[in-house]
C-alpha positions as CSV (number, residue, x, y, z in Angstrom):
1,X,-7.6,6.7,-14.3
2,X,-4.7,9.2,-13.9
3,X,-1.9,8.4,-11.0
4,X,0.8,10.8,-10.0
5,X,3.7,11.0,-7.5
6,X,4.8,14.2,-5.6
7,X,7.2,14.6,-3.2
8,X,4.9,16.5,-0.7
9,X,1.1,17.5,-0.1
10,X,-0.3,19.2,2.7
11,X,-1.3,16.7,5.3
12,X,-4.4,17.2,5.7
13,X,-5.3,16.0,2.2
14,X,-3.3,12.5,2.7
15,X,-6.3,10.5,2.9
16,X,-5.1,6.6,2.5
17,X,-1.5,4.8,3.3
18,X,-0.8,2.2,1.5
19,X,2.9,0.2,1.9
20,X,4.4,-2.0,-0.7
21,X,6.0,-4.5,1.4
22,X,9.0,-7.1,1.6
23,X,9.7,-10.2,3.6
24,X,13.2,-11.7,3.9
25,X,13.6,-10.9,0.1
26,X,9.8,-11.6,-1.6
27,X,7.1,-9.5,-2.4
28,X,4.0,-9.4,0.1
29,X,0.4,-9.0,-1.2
30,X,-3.1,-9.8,0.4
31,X,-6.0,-11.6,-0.4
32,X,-9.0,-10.1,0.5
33,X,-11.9,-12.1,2.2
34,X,-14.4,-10.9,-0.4
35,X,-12.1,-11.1,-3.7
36,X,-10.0,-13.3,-4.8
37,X,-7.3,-10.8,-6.3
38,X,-4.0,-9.5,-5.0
39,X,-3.6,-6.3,-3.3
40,X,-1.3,-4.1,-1.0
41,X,-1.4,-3.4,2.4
42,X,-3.0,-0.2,2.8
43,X,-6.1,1.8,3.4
44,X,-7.8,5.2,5.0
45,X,-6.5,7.3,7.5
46,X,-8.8,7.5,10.3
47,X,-9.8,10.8,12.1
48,X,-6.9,12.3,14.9
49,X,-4.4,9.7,13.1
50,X,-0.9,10.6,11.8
51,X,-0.7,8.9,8.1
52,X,2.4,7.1,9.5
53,X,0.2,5.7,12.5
54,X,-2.5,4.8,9.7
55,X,0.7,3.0,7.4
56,X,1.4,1.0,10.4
57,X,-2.0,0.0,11.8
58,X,-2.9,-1.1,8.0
59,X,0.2,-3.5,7.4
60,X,-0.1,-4.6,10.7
61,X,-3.7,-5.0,10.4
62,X,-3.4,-6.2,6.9
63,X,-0.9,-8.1,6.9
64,X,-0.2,-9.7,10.5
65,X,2.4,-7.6,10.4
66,X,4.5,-8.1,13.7
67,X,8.0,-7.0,13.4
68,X,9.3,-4.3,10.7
69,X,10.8,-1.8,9.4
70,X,8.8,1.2,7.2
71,X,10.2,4.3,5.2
72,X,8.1,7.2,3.6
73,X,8.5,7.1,-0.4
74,X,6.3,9.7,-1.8
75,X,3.0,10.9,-2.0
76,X,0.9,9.6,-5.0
77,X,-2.6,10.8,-6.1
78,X,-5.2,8.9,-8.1
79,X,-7.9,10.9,-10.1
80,X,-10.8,8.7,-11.8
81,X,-13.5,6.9,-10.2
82,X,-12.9,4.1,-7.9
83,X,-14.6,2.0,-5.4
84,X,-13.5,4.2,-2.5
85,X,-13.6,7.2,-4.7
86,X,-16.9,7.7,-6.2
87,X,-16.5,11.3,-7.2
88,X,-13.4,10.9,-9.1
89,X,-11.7,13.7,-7.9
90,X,-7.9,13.9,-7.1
91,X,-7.5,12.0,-3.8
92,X,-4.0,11.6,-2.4
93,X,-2.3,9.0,-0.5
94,X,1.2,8.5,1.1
95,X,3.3,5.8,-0.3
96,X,5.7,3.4,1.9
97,X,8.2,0.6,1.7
98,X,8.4,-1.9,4.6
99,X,10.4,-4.4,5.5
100,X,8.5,-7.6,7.5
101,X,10.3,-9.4,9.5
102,X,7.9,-11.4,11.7
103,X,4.2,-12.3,11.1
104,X,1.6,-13.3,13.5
105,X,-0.1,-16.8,13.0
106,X,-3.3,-15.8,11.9
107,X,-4.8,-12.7,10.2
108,X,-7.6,-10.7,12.2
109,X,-8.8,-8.7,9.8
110,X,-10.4,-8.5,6.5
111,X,-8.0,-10.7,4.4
112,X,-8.1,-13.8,4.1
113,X,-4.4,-14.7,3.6
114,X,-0.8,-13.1,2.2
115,X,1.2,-14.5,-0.8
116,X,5.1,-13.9,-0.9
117,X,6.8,-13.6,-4.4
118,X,10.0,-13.5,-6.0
119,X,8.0,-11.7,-8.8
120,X,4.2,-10.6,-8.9
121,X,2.0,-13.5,-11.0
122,X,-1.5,-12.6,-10.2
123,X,-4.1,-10.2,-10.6
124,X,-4.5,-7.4,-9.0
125,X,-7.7,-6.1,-7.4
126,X,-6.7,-2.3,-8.8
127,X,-4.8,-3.1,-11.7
128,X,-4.9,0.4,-12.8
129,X,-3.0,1.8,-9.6
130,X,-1.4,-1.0,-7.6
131,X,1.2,-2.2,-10.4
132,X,2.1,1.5,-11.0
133,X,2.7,1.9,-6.7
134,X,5.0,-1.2,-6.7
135,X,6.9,0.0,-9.7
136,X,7.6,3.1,-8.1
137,X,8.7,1.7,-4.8
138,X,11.3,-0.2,-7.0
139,X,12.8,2.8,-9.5
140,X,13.1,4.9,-6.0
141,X,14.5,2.3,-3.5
142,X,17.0,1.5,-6.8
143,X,17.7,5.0,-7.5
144,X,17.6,5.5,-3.4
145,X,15.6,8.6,-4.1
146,X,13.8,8.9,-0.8
């Protein structure tokens, strides 16, 4: 499994948002329905959809999402095989921070709940890609790079 981080792609080959997210001050992951590791908000774009609309939808979706904030970070690609990419060829993905300031009540999707950290203590369901997304959310928003 290979990960990298561009500035740009064409747009057309952004295929999946995904947003590494904070609310008032802790980390926010999801629990899927059918896994019982942590994950980030995110997932594909769907067809006649900006990858900005598709960021939102997903956290909101995700997430519960009601009020936030979100801000582009990079683009990052993954090449290797993976359960949404069976072919293993370079897929690439847009990379956002958010900041949550209101959730709804219940979720309405497929997670089953969100967990807030100070600090990640889990495991992830991608542990390959996710921790290496989250860490570089935090060297850019530190370094103020985007």
């Amino acid at each position: 499994m290979n990960v990298q981080f561009y500035e740009s792609v064409e747009d057309e080959l952004l295929e999946f948002a995904v947003i590494v997210s904070k609310s008032k001050g802790k980390w926010v992951f999801c629990i899927h329905k059918e896994r019982n590791t942590y994950e980030v908000p995110g997932g594909h774009r769907e067809r006649a959809e900006t990858i900005l609309e598709a960021a939102k939808r997903e956290l909101m979706e995700e997430t519960g999402a009601l009020a936030f904030s979100i801000i582009p970070i990079c683009v990052y690609s993954v090449t290797g095989k993976t359960r949404v990419n069976r072919t293993g060829e370079e897929s690439y993905g847009m990379l956002y921070y958010a900041e949550i300031e209101s959730f709804e009540e219940q979720l309405h999707s497929e997670m089953e709940k969100i967990a807030l950290f100070d600090e990640f203590q889990g495991e992830w369901t991608y542990p390959a890609i996710q921790p290496l997304l989250v860490d570089e959310v935090r060297r850019r928003l530190k370094n103020k790079y985007y």
